[in-house]
Tab-separated table of C-alpha atoms and ligand atoms in Angstrom:
chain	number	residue	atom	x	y	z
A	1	UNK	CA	0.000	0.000	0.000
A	2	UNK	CA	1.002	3.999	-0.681
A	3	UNK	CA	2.136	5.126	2.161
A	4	UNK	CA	2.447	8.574	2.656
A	5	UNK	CA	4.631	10.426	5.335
A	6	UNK	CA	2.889	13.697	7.720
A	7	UNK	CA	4.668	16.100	10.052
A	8	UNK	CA	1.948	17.654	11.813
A	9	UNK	CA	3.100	20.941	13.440
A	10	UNK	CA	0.431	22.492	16.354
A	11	UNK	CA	-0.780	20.039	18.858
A	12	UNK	CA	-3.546	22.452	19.532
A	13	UNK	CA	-7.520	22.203	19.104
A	14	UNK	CA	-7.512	21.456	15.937
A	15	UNK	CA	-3.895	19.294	15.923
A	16	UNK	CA	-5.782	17.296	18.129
A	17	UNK	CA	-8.711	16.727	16.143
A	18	UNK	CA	-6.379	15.799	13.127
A	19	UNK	CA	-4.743	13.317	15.461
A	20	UNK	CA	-7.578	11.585	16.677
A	21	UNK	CA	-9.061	11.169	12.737
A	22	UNK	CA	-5.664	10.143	11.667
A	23	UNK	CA	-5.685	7.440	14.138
A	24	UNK	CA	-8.779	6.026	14.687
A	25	UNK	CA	-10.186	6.231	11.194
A	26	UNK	CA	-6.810	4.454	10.447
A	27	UNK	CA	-8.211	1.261	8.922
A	28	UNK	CA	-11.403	2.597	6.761
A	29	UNK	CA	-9.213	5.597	5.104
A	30	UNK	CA	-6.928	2.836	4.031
A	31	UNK	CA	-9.784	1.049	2.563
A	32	UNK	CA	-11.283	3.481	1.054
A	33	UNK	CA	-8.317	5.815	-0.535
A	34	UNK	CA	-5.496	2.267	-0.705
A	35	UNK	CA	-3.190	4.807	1.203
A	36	UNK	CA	-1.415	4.462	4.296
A	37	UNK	CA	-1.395	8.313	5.932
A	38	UNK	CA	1.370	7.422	8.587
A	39	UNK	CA	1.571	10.282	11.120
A	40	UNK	CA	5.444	10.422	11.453
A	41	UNK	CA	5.868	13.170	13.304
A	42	UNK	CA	4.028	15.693	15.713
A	43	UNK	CA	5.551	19.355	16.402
A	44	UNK	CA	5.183	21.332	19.142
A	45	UNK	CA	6.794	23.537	21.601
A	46	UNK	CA	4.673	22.481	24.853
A	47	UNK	CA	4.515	19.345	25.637
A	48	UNK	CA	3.185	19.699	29.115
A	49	UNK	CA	-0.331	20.661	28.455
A	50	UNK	CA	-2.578	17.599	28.363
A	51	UNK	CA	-4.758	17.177	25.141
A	52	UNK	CA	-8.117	15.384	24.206
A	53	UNK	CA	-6.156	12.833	22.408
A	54	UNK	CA	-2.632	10.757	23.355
A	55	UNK	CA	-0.525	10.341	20.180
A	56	UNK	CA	0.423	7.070	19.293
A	57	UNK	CA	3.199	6.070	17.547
A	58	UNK	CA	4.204	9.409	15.779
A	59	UNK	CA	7.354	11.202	16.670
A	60	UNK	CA	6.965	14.008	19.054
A	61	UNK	CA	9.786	16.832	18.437
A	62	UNK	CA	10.026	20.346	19.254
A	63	UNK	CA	11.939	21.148	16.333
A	64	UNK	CA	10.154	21.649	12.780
A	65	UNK	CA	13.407	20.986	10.804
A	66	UNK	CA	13.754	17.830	12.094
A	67	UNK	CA	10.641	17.075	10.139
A	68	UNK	CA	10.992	18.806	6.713
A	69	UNK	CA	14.707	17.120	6.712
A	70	UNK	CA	13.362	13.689	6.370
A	71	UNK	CA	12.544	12.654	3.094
A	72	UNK	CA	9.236	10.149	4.353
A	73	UNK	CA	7.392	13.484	4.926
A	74	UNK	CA	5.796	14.766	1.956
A	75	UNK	CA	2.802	16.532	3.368
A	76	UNK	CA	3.555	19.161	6.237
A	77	UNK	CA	0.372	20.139	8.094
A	78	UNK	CA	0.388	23.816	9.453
A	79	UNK	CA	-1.874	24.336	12.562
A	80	UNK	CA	0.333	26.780	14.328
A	81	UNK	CA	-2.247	29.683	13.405
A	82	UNK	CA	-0.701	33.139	12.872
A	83	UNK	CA	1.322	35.106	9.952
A	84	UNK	CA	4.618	34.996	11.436
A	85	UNK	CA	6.379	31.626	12.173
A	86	UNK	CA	3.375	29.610	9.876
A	87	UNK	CA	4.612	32.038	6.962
A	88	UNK	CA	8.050	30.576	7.402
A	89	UNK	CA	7.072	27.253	7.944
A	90	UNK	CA	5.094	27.071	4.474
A	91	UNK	CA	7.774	28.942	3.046
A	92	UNK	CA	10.356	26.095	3.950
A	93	UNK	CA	8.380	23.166	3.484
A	94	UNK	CA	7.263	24.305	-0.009
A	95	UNK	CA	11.062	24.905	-0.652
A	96	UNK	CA	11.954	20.815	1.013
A	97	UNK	CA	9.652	19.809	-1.919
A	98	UNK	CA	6.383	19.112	0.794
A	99	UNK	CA	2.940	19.545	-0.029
A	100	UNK	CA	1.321	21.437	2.995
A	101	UNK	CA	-2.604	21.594	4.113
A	102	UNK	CA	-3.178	24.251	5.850
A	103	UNK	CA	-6.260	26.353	8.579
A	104	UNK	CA	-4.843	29.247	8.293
A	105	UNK	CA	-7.091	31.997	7.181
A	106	UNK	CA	-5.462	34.708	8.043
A	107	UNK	CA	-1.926	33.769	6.654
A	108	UNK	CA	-3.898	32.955	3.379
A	109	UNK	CA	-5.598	36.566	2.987
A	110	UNK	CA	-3.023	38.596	4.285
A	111	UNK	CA	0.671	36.559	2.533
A	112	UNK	CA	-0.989	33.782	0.514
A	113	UNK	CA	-0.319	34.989	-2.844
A	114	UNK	CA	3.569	34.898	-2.411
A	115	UNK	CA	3.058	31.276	-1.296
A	116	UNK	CA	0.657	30.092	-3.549
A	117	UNK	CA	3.138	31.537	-6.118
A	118	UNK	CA	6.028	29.372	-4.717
A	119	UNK	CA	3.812	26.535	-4.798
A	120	UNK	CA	2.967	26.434	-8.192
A	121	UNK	CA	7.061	26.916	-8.778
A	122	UNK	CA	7.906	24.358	-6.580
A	123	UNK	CA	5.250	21.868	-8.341
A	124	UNK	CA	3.305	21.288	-5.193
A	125	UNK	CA	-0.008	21.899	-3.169
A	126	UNK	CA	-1.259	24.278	-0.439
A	127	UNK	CA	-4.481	23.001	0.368
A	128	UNK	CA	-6.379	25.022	2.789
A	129	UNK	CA	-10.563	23.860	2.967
A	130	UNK	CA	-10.263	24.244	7.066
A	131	UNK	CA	-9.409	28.103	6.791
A	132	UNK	CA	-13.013	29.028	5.659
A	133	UNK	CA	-15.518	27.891	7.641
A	134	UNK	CA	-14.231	24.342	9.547
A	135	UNK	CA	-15.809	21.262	8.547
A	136	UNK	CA	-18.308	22.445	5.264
A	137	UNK	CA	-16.222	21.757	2.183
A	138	UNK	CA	-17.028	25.008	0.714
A	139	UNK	CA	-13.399	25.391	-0.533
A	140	UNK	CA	-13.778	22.036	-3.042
A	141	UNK	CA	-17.172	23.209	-3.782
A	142	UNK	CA	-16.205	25.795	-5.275
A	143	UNK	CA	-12.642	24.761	-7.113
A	144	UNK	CA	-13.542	21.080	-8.038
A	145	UNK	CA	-17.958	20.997	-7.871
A	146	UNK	CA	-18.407	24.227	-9.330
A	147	UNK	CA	-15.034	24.663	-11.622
A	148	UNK	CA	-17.508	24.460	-14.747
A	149	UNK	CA	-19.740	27.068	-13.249
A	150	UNK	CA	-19.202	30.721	-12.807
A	151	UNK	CA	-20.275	31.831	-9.480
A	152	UNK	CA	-21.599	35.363	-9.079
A	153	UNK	CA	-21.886	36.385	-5.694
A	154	UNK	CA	-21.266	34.811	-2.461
A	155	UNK	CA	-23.392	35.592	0.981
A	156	UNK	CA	-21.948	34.232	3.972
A	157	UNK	CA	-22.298	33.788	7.546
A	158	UNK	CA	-18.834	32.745	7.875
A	159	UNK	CA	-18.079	33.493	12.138
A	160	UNK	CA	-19.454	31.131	14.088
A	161	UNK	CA	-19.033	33.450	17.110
A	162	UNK	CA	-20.781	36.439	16.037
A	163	UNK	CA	-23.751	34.017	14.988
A	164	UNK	CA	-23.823	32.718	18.070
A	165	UNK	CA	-23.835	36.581	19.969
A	166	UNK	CA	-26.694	37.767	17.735
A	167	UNK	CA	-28.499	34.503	17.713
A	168	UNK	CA	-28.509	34.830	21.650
A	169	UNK	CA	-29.054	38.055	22.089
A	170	UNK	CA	-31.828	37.984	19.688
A	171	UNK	CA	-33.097	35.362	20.825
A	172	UNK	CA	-32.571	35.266	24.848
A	173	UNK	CA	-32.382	38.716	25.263
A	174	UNK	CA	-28.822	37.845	26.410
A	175	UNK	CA	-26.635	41.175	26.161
A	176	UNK	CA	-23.512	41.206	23.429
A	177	UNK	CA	-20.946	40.394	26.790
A	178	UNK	CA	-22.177	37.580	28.027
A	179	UNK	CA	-23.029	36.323	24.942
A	180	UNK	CA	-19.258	36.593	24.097
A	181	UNK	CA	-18.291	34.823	27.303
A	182	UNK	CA	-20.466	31.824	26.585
A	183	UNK	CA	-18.990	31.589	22.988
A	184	UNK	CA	-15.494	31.743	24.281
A	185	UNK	CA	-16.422	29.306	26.844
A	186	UNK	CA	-17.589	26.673	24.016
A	187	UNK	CA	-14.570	27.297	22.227
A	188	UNK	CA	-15.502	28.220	19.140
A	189	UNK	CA	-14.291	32.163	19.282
A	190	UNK	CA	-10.442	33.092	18.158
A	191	UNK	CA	-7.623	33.128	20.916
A	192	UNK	CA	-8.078	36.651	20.701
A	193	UNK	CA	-11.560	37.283	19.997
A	194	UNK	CA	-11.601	40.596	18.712
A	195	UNK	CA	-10.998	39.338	15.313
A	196	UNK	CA	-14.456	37.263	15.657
A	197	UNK	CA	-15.952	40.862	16.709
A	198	UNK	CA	-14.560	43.343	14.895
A	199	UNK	CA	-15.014	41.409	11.481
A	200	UNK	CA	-11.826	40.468	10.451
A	201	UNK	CA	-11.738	36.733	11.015
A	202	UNK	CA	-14.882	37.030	8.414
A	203	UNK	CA	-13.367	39.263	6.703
A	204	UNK	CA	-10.087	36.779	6.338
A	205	UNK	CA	-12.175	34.476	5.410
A	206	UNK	CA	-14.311	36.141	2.758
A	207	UNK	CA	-10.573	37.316	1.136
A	208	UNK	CA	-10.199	33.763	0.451
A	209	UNK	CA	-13.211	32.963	-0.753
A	210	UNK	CA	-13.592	35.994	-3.510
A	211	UNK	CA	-10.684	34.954	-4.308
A	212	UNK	CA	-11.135	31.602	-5.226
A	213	UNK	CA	-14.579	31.843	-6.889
A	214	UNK	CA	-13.608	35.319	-8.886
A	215	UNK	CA	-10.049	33.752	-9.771
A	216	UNK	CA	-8.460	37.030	-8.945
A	217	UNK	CA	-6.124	38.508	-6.572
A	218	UNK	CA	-7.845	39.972	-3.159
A	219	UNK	CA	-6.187	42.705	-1.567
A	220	UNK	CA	-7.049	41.700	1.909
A	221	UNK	CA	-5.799	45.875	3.108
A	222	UNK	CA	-8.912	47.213	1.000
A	223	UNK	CA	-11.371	44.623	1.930
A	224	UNK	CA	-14.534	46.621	4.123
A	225	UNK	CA	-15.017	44.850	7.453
A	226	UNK	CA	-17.740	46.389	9.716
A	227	UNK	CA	-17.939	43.853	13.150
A	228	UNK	CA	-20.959	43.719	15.774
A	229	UNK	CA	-19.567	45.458	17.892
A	230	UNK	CA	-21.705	48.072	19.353
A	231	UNK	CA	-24.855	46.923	17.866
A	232	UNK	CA	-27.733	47.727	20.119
A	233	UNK	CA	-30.241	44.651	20.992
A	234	UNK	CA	-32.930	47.537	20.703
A	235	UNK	CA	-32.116	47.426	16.670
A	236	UNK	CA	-31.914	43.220	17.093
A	237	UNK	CA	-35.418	43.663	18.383
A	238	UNK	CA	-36.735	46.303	15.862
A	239	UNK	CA	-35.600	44.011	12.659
A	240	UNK	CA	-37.489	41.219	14.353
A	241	UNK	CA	-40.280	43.621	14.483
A	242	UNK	CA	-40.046	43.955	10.617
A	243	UNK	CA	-39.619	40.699	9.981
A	244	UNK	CA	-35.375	40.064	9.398
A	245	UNK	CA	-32.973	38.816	11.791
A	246	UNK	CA	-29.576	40.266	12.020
A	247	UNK	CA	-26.752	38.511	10.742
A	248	UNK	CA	-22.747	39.177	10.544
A	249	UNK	CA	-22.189	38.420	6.568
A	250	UNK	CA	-19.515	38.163	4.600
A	251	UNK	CA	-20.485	39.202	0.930
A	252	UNK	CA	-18.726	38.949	-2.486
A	253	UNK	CA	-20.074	40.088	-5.540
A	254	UNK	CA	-18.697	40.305	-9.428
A	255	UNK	CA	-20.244	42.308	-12.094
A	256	UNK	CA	-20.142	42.530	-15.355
A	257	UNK	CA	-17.984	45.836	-15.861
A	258	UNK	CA	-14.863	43.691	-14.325
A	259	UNK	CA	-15.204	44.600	-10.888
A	260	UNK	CA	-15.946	42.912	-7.591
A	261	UNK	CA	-16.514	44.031	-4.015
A	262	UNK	CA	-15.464	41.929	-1.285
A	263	UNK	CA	-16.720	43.403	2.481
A	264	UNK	CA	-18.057	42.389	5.798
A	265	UNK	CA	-21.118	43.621	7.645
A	266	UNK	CA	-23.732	43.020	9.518
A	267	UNK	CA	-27.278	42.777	7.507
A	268	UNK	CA	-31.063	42.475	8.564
A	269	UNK	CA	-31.724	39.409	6.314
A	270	UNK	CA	-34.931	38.479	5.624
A	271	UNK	CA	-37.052	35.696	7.193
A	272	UNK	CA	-37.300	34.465	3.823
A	273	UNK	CA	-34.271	34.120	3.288
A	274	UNK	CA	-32.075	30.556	4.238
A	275	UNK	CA	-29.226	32.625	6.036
A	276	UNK	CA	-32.147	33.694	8.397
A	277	UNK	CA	-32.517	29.984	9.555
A	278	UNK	CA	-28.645	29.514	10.402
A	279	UNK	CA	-28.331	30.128	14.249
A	280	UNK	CA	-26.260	29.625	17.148
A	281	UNK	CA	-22.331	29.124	16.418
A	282	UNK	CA	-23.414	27.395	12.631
A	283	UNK	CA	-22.063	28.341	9.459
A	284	UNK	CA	-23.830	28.560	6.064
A	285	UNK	CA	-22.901	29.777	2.845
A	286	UNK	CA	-25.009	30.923	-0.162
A	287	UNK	CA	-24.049	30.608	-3.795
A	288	UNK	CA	-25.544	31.796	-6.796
A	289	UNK	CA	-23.700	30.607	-10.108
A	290	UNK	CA	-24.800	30.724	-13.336
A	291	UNK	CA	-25.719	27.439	-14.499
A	292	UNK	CA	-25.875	25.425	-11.132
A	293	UNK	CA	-28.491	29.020	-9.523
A	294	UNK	CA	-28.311	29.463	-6.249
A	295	UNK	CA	-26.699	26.493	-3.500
A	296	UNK	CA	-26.071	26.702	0.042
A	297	UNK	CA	-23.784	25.174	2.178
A	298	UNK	CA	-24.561	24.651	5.971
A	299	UNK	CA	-22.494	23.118	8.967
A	300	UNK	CA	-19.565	23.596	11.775
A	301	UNK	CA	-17.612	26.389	11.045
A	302	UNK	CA	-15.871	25.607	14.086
A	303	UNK	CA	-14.119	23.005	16.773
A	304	UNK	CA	-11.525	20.749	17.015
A	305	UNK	CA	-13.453	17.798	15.006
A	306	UNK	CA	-15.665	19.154	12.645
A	307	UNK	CA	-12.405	21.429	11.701
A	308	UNK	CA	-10.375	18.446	11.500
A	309	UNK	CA	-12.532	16.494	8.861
A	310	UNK	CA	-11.165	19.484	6.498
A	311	UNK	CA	-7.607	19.122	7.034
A	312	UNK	CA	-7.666	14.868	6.808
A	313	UNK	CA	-10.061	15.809	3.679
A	314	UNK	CA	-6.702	17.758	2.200
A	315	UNK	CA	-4.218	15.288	3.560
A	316	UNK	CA	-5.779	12.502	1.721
A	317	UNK	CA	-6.581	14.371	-1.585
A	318	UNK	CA	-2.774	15.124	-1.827
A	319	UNK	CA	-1.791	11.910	-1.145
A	320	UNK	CA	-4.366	10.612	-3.861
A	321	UNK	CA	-2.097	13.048	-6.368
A	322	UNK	CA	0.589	11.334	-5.348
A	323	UNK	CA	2.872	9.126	-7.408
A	324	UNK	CA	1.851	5.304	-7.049
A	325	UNK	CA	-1.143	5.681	-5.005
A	326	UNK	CA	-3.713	3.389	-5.467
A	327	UNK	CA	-7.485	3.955	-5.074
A	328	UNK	CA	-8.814	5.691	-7.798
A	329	UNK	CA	-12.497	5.425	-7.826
A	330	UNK	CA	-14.428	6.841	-5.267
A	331	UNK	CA	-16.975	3.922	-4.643
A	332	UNK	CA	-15.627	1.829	-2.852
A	333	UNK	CA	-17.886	-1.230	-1.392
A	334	UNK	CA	-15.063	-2.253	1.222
A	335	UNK	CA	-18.158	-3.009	3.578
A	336	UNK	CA	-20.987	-5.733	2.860
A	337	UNK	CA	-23.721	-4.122	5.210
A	338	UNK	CA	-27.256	-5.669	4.979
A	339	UNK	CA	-29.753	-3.050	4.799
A	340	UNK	CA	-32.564	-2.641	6.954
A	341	UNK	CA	-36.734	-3.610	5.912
A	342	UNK	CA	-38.955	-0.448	6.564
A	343	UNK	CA	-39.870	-2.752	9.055
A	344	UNK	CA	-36.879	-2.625	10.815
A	345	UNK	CA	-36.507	0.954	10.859
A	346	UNK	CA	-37.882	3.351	13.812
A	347	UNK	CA	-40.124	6.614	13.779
A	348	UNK	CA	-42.348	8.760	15.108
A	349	UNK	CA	-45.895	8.941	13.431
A	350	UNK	CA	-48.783	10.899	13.112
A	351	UNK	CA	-52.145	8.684	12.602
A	352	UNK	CA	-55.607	9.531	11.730
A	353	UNK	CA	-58.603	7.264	12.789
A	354	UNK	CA	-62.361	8.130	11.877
A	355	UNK	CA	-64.001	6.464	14.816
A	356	UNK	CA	-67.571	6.026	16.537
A	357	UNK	CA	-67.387	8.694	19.531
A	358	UNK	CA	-68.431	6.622	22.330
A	359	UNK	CA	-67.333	5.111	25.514
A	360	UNK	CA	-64.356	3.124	25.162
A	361	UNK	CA	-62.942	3.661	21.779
A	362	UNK	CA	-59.559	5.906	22.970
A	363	UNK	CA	-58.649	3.039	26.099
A	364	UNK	CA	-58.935	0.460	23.142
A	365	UNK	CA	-56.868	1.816	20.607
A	366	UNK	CA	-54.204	3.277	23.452
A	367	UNK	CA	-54.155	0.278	24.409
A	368	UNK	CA	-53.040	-1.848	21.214
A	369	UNK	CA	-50.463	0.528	20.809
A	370	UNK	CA	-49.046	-0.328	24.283
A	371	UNK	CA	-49.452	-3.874	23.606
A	372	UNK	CA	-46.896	-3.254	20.237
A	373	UNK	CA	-44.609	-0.749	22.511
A	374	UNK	CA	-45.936	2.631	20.988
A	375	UNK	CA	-45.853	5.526	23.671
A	376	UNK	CA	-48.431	8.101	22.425
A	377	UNK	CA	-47.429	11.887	22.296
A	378	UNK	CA	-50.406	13.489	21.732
A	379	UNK	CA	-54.072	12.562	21.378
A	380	UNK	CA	-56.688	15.545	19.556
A	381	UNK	CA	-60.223	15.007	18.941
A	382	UNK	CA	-62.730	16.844	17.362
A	383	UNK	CA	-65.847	17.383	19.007
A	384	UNK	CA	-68.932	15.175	17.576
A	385	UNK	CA	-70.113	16.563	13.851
A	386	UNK	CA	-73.120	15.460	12.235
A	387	UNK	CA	-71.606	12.012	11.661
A	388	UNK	CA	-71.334	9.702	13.657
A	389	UNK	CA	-67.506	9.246	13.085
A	390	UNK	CA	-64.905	11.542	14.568
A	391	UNK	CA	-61.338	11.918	13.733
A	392	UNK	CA	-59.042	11.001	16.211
A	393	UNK	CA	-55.138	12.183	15.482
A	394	UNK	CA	-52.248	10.480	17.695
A	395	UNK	CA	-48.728	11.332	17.206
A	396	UNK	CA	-46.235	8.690	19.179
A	397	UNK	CA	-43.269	8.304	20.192
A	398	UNK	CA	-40.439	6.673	18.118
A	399	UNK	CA	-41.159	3.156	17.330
A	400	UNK	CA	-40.537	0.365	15.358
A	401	UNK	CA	-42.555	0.277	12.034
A	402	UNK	CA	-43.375	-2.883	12.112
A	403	UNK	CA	-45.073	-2.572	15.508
A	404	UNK	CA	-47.130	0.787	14.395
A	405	UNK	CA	-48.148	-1.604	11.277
A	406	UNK	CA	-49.557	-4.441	13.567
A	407	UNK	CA	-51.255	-1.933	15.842
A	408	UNK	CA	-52.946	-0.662	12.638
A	409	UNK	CA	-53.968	-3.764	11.516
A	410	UNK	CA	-55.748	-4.586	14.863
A	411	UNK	CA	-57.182	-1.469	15.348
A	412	UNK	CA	-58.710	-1.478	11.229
A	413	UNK	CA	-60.644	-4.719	12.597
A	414	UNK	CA	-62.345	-2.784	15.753
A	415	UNK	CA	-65.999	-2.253	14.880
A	416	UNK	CA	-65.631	1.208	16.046
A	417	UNK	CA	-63.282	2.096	13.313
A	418	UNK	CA	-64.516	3.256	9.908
A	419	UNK	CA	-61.462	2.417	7.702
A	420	UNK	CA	-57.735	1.708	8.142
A	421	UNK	CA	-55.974	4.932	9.745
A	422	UNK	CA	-54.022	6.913	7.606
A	423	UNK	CA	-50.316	7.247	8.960
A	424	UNK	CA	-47.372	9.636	8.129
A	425	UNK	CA	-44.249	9.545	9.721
A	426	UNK	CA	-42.747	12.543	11.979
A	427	UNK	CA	-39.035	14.000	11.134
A	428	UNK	CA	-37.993	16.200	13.742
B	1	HSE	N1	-13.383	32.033	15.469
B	1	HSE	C1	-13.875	31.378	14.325
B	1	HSE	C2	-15.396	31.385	14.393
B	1	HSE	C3	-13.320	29.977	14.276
B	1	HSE	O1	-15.953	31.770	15.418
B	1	HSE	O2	-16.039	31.026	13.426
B	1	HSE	C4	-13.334	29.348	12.927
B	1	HSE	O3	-12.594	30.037	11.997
């Protein structure tokens, strides 16, 4: 089997996240890709802190060189965050011949054409779908789904921590500081949070993105970014009023005259809109392209794990480019699962019985659907029409289906029952 060698350098949130994929998914990425991603070696200055996850056979140094001077490694993950050292590191590992995957948006808006440039030189990759927005694969989406498309504008809500202020304050009448406290408490907000706040971490990301869908270089300097900072829960409450919700969105645009605008602001969006419906610390982006129309993206922008999904997604599509690897189709039935009967499968339901209204007929059908193990969640009747019949609408519990199917078929035989109920099944 292919292997191919990783130095991972940050054992932080999302290092750890990485780790714990790499590891336990060990097996079923080797099925499904024919590549062994061996973890050689872990960097990181602190290795005092305890983490989420232990490492388990990689080598754990202190010293990056160490790393890029072994010839095994061909992919270097960057997780170190910042534009300082990270720059250096890319820099360096391009220039050893690695590939590198990297989270980091703001090294990407603010230096990433310089090392993009020495990328394509050097032959290799920078792949970099955890920068914008965690775990939704919004970067592929739009460089591999959409590369026969032309996408138009972009409307974000790329920060999970201002969605999660506004959504509680909105919401909970929380107020904008201890909104931020709970945020930073889930750990979802930057180290220092003022780029959540102020805009720029949306505004980082939204850089990146215009970039990629416009296939032009972003000046990050001139892009507008307008945080929530200072908004008033009083204007919160007043777009409620009017029927929008306020959101922090990140918004690129081309038109037709060769220009583009690229800013960050926050926006009463309507109620009809899809953004409206993201909440809490959730991402979601909205395309519109011109053949595909509009298509929008929704999940973690956030957290060690869903964050890590996106850098093992880039680790294994570089190793997939590499020389010799194996798997090349992505269907692959590795697994012989047998798949369930509707029978097998459980549900809530909603039923409808027309039934004689008399003494007796609710304790009869309740109880056949104890008999089969159905716990009813809600009984409404109708008061007595001109017919004799009245309908009688149940919604259970979850259940098995083939128990709600038995409990119809007994209670279709009651002499109380006018026809077969009808039944629909609940998704919550
Ligand atoms: N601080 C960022 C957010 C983390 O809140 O969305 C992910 O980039």
């Amino acid at each position: 089997m292919r292997k191919a060698g990783i130095a991972l350098i940050g054992y932080g949130t999302i290092g750890t996240g990485v780790i714990e994929i790499l590891q336990d998914n060990k097996e079923t990425i080797q099925k499904r890709t024919g590549l062994d991603i061996e973890l050689k070696y872990v960097v990181d200055k602190d290795w005092t802190t305890p983490r989420r996850v232990e490492i388990q056979s990689a080598k754990k140094i202190s010293d990056y060189k160490e790393a890029l001077n072994d010839p095994g490694v061909e992919i270097v993950v960057e997780l170190v965050g910042g534009t300082g050292f990270a720059y250096t590191l890319l820099e360096e590992s391009l220039k050893s011949g690695k590939s590198v995957v990297t989270a980091n948006k703001a090294l990407l808006a603010e230096k990433g054409a310089a090392l993009f440039d020495l990328a394509r030189q050097q032959g290799k990759t920078i792949a970099f779908e955890a920068s914008v927005c965690g775990g939704i694969p919004i970067i592929r989406t739009i460089a591999d789904a959409l590369a026969g498309d032309v996408i138009q504008s972009i409307y974000g809500i790329v920060n999970g921590t201002t969605n999660y202020i506004l959504t509680k304050m909105a919401e909970e009448n929380l107020d904008f500081e201890s909104a931020l406290k709970q945020a930073q408490k889930l750990g979802f907000a930057e180290a220092d949070p003022t780029l959540d706040i102020n805009g720029y971490d949306a505004a980082h990301k939204a850089a990146i993105l215009a970039g990629l869908a416009f296939n032009t270089p972003v000046d990050y300097q001139k892009v507008y970014a307008e945080g929530i900072i200072g908004i008033d829960s009083v204007d919160i409450q007043n777009a409620e009023d009017l029927g929008y919700v306020v959101k922090l969105l990140a918004i690129a645009k081309r038109y037709p005259d060769h220009t583009f605008e690229v800013r960050v602001n926050p926006a009463l969006v309507s109620r009809d809109n899809q953004l409206s419906f993201v909440r809490n610390e959730f991402n979601a982006i909205l395309l519109e392209s011109t053949f595909l129309g509009n298509s929008m993206y929704y999940g973690r922008g956030a957290g060690s794990r869903p964050t890590a999904t996106a850098v093992v997604a880039d680790i294994i599509d570089i190793a997939r480019s590499l020389e010799g690897s194996a798997q090349k189709s992505a269907y692959v039935p590795f697994q012989n699962l047998s798949m369930k009967n509707i029978g097998e499968t459980q549900n809530r339901y909603y039923v409808r019985f027309n039934v004689m209204d008399k003494p007796g007929v609710l304790s009869k059908i309740s109880g056949i659907f104890g008999n089969h193990n159905i716990s009813i969640a809600s009984v409404v009747q109708k008061e007595r029409s001109a017919t004799d019949y009245v309908p009688l609408i149940m919604t259970t519990h979850s259940a098995l289906e083939k128990n709600m199917v038995l409990a119809l078929d007994e209670i279709e035989k009651l002499d109380f029952c006018r026809k077969r109920g009808v039944m629909m099944r609940i998704i919550e």
